[in-house]
CSV table of C-alpha atoms in Angstrom, one decimal:
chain,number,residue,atom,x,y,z
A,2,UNK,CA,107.2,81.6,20.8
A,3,UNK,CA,107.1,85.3,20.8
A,4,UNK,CA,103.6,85.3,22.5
A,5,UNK,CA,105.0,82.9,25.4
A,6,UNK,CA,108.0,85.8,25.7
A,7,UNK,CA,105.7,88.6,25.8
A,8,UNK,CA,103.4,86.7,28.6
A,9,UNK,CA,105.9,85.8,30.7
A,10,UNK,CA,107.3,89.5,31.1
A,11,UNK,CA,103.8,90.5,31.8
A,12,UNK,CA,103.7,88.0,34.9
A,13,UNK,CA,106.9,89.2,36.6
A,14,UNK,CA,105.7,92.6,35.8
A,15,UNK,CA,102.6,92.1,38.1
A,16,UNK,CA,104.5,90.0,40.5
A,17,UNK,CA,107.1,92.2,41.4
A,18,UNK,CA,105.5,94.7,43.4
A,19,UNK,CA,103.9,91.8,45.5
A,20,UNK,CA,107.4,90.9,46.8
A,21,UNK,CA,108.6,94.0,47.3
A,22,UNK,CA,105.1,94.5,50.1
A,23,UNK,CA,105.5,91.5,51.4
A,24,UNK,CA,109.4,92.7,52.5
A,25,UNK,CA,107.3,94.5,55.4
A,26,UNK,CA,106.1,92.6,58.9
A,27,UNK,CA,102.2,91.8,58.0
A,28,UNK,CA,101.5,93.5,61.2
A,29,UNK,CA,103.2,96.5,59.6
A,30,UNK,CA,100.8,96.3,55.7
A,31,UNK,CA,97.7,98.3,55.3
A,32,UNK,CA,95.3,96.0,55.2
A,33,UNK,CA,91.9,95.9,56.4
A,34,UNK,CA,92.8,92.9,58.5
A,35,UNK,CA,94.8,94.6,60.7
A,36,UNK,CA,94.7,93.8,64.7
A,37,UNK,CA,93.0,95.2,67.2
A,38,UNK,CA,95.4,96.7,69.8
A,39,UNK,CA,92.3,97.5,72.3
A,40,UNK,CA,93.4,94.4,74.2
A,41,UNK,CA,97.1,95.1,74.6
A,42,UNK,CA,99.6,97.1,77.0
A,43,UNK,CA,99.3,100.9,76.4
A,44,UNK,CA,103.1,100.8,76.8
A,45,UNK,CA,105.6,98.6,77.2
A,46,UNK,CA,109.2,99.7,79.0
A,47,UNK,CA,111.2,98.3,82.0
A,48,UNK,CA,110.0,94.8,82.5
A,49,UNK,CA,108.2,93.9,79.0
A,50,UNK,CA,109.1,91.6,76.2
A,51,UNK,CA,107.4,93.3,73.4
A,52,UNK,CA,108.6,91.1,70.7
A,53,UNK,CA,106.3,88.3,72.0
A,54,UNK,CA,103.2,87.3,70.5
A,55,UNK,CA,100.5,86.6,73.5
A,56,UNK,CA,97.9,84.7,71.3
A,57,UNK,CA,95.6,84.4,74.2
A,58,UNK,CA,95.1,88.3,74.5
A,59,UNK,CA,95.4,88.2,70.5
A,60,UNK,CA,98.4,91.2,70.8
A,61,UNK,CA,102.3,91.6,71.2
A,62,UNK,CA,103.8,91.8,74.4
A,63,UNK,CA,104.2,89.7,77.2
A,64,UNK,CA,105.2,90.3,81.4
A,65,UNK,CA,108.2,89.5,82.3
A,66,UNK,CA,107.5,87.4,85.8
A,67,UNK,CA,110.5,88.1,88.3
A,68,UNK,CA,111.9,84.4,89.6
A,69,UNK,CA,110.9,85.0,93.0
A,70,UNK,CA,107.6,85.6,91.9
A,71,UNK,CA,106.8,82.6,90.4
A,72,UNK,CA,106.3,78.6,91.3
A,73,UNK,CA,109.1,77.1,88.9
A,74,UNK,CA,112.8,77.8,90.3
A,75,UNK,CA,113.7,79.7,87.2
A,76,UNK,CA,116.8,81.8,87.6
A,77,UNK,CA,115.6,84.3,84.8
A,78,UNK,CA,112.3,86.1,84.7
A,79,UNK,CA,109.6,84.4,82.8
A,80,UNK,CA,107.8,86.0,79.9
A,81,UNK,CA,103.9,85.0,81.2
A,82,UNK,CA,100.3,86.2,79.0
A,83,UNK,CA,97.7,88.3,80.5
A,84,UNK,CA,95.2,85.3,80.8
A,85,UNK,CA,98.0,83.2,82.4
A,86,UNK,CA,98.7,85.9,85.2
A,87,UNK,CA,95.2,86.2,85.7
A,88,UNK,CA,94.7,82.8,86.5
A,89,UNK,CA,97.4,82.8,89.0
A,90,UNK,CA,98.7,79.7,87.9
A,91,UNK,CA,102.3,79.4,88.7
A,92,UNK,CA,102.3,82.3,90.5
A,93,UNK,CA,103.8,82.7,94.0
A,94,UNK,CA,100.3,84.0,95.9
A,95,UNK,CA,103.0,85.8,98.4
A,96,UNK,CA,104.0,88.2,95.1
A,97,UNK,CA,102.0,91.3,93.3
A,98,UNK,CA,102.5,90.8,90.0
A,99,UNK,CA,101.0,94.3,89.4
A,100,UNK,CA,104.6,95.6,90.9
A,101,UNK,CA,107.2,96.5,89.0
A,102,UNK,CA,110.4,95.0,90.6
A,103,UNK,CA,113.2,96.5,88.5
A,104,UNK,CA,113.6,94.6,85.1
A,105,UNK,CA,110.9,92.5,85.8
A,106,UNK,CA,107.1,92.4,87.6
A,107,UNK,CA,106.6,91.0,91.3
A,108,UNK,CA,107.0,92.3,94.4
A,109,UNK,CA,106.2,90.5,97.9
A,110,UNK,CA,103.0,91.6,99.4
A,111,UNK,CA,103.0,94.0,102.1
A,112,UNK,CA,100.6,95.4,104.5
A,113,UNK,CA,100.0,97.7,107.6
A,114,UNK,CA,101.9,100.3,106.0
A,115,UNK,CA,105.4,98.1,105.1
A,116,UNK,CA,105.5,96.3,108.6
A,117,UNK,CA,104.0,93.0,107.7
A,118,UNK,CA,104.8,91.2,104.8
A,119,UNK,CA,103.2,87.9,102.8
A,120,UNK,CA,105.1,84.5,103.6
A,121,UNK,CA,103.1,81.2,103.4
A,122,UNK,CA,100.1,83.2,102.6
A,123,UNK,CA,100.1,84.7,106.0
A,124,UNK,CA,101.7,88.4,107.0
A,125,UNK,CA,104.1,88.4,109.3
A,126,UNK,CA,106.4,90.9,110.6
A,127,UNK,CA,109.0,92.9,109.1
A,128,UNK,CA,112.0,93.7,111.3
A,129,UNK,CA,113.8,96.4,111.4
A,130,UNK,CA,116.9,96.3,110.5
A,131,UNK,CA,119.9,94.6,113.0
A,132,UNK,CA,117.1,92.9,114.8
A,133,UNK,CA,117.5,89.6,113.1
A,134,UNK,CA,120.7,87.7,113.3
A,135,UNK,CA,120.0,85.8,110.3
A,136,UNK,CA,117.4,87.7,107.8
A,137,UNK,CA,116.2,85.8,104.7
A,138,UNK,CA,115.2,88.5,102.8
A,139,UNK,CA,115.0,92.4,102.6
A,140,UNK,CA,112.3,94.5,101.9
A,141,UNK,CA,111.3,98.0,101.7
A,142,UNK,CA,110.6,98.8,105.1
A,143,UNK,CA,112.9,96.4,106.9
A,144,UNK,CA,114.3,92.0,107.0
A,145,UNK,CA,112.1,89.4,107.3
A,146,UNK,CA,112.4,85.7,108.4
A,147,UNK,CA,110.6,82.5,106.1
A,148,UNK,CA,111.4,80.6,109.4
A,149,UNK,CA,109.8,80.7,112.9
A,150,UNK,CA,109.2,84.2,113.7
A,151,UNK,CA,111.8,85.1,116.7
A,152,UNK,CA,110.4,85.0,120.5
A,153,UNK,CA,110.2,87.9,123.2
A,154,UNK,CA,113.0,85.6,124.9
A,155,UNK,CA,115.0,85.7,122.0
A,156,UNK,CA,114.6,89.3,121.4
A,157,UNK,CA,114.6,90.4,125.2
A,158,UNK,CA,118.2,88.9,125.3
A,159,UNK,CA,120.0,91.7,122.5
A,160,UNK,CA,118.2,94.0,124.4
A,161,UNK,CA,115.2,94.3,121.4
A,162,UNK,CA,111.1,94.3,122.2
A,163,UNK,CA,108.8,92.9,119.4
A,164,UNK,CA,107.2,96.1,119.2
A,165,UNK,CA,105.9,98.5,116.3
A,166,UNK,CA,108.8,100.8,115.9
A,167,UNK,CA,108.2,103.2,112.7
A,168,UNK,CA,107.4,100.7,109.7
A,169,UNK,CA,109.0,98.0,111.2
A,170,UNK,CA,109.4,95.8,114.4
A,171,UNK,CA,111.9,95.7,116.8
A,172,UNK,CA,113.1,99.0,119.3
A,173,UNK,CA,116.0,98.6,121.4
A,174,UNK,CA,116.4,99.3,124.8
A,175,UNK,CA,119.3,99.7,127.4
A,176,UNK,CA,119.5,96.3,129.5
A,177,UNK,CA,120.8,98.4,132.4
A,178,UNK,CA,118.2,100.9,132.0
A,179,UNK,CA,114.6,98.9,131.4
A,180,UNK,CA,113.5,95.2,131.9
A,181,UNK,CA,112.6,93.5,129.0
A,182,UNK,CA,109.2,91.5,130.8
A,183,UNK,CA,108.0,88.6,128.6
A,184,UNK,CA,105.1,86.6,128.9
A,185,UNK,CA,104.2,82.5,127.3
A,186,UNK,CA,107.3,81.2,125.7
A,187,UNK,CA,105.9,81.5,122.4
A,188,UNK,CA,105.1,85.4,122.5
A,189,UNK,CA,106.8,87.4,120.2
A,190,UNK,CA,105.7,91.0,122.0
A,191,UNK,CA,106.7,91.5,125.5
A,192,UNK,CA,104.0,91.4,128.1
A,193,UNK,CA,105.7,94.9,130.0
A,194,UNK,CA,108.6,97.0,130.0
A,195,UNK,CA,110.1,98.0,133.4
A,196,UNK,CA,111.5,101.0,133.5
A,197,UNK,CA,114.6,100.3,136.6
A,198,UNK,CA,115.0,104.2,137.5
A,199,UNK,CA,118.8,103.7,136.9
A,200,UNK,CA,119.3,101.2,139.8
A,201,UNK,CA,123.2,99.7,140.0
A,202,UNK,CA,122.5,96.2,139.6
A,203,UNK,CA,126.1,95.6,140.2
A,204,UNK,CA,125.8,97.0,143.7
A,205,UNK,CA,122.3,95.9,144.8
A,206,UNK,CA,121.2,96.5,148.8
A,207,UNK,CA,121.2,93.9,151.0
A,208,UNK,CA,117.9,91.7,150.0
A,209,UNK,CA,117.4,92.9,146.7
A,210,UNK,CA,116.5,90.2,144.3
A,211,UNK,CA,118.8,88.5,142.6
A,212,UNK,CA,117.2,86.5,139.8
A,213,UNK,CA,114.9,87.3,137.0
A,214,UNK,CA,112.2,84.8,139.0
A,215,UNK,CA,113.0,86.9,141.8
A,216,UNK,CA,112.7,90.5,140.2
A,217,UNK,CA,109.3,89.6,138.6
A,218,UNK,CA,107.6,89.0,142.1
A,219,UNK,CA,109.0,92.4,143.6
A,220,UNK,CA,107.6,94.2,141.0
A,221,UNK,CA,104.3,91.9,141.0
A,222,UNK,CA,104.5,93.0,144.7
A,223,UNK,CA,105.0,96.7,144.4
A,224,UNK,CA,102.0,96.5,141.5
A,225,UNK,CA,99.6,95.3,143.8
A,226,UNK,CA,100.3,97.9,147.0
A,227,UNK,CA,100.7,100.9,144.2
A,228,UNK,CA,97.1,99.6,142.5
A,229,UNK,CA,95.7,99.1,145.9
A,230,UNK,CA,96.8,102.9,147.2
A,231,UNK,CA,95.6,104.4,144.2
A,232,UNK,CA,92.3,102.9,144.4
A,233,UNK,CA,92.2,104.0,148.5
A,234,UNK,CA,93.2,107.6,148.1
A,235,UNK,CA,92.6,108.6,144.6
A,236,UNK,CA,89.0,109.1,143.5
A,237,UNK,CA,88.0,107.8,140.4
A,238,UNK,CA,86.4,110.8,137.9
């Protein structure tokens, strides 16, 4: 009976110390079997879960995937692996995943220096800002539209032009001032801008046109004679 007592203190003895190592995160023991981190983030701040284990990668830390940025309506961003983002697989293709976009990765793609940006796949224009009356969304450098992109006619009519104007579209000019000159109905840029020397529209001489229709074929008109002088009388270098 004595020998069973004496044995049995010997086991706890040797057992003890086992549970007190095992009290630390395995990760966290000195032990030859230890993971190789050459496969993880460097660092992980703003826009990282690093309590998540990305078994694909064979390391902690996961991406967190900004809603916008990926195919599932998610209100939240989603923690995604490396091999998952790399696949693109339920990612929006319109998004940079690369980005960081406050608390969370993805930013829409841009282009041209900020004045297009990625919708459908395609890069539209970014406008700047008051030109839309109903923007979807703001970026960086401007508004854009997910809808039909706006027409000259449409723009032409708040006195805008679908023109490069800094990093964005859209530069506004003084209806009294120019003539916003558009060209097929679906055209987003106008076709010319008229400059109309400060004329008073209001009080127009006798036989002065009094429609749009009407000023487009004076002007078409005094085109042709100024083109036709300067081709008579100036000689070409």
């Amino acid at each position: 009976m004595k020998q069973k007592f004496i044995l049995c203190i010997a086991m706890l003895a040797a057992v003890a110390p086992v549970a007190a190592h095992c009290a630390t995160p395995w990760w966290q023991q000195p032990t030859i079997c230890r993971l190789n981190p050459a496969n993880c983030y460097v660092g992980m701040g703003a826009g990282y879960d690093s309590g998540m284990w990305d078994a694909e990668s064979g390391c902690w830390g996961m991406k967190l995937i900004c809603p916008d940025a990926t195919t599932a309506a998610d209100s939240e961003p989603v923690a995604m692996g490396r091999t998952e983002i790399a696949s693109g697989v339920g990612i929006n293709r319109d998004y940079d995943t690369g980005v960081l976009n406050g608390d969370c990765f993805g930013m829409r793609k841009t282009t041209a220096n900020g004045s297009m940006a990625s919708v459908d796949g395609k890069f539209v224009n970014v406008w700047c800002t008051g030109v839309l009356s109903n923007p979807d969304e703001t970026v960086a450098s401007g508004e854009i539209t997910l809808g039909a992109q706006p027409t000259c006619a449409e723009l032409a009519r708040d006195g805008y032009a679908g023109v490069l104007n800094g990093r964005c579209y859209g530069k506004f000019y003084n209806l009294s001032e120019y003539y916003i000159e558009c060209g097929a109905a679906s055209d987003t840029a106008p076709s010319r801008l008229i400059v109309l020397n400060g004329a008073d529209y209001e009080n127009a001489a006798p036989g002065a046109p009094t429609t749009a229709a009407d000023a487009k074929t004076k002007f078409d008109q005094m085109e042709s004679v100024s083109k036709t002088h300067r081709e008579k009388y100036f000689e070409k270098k």
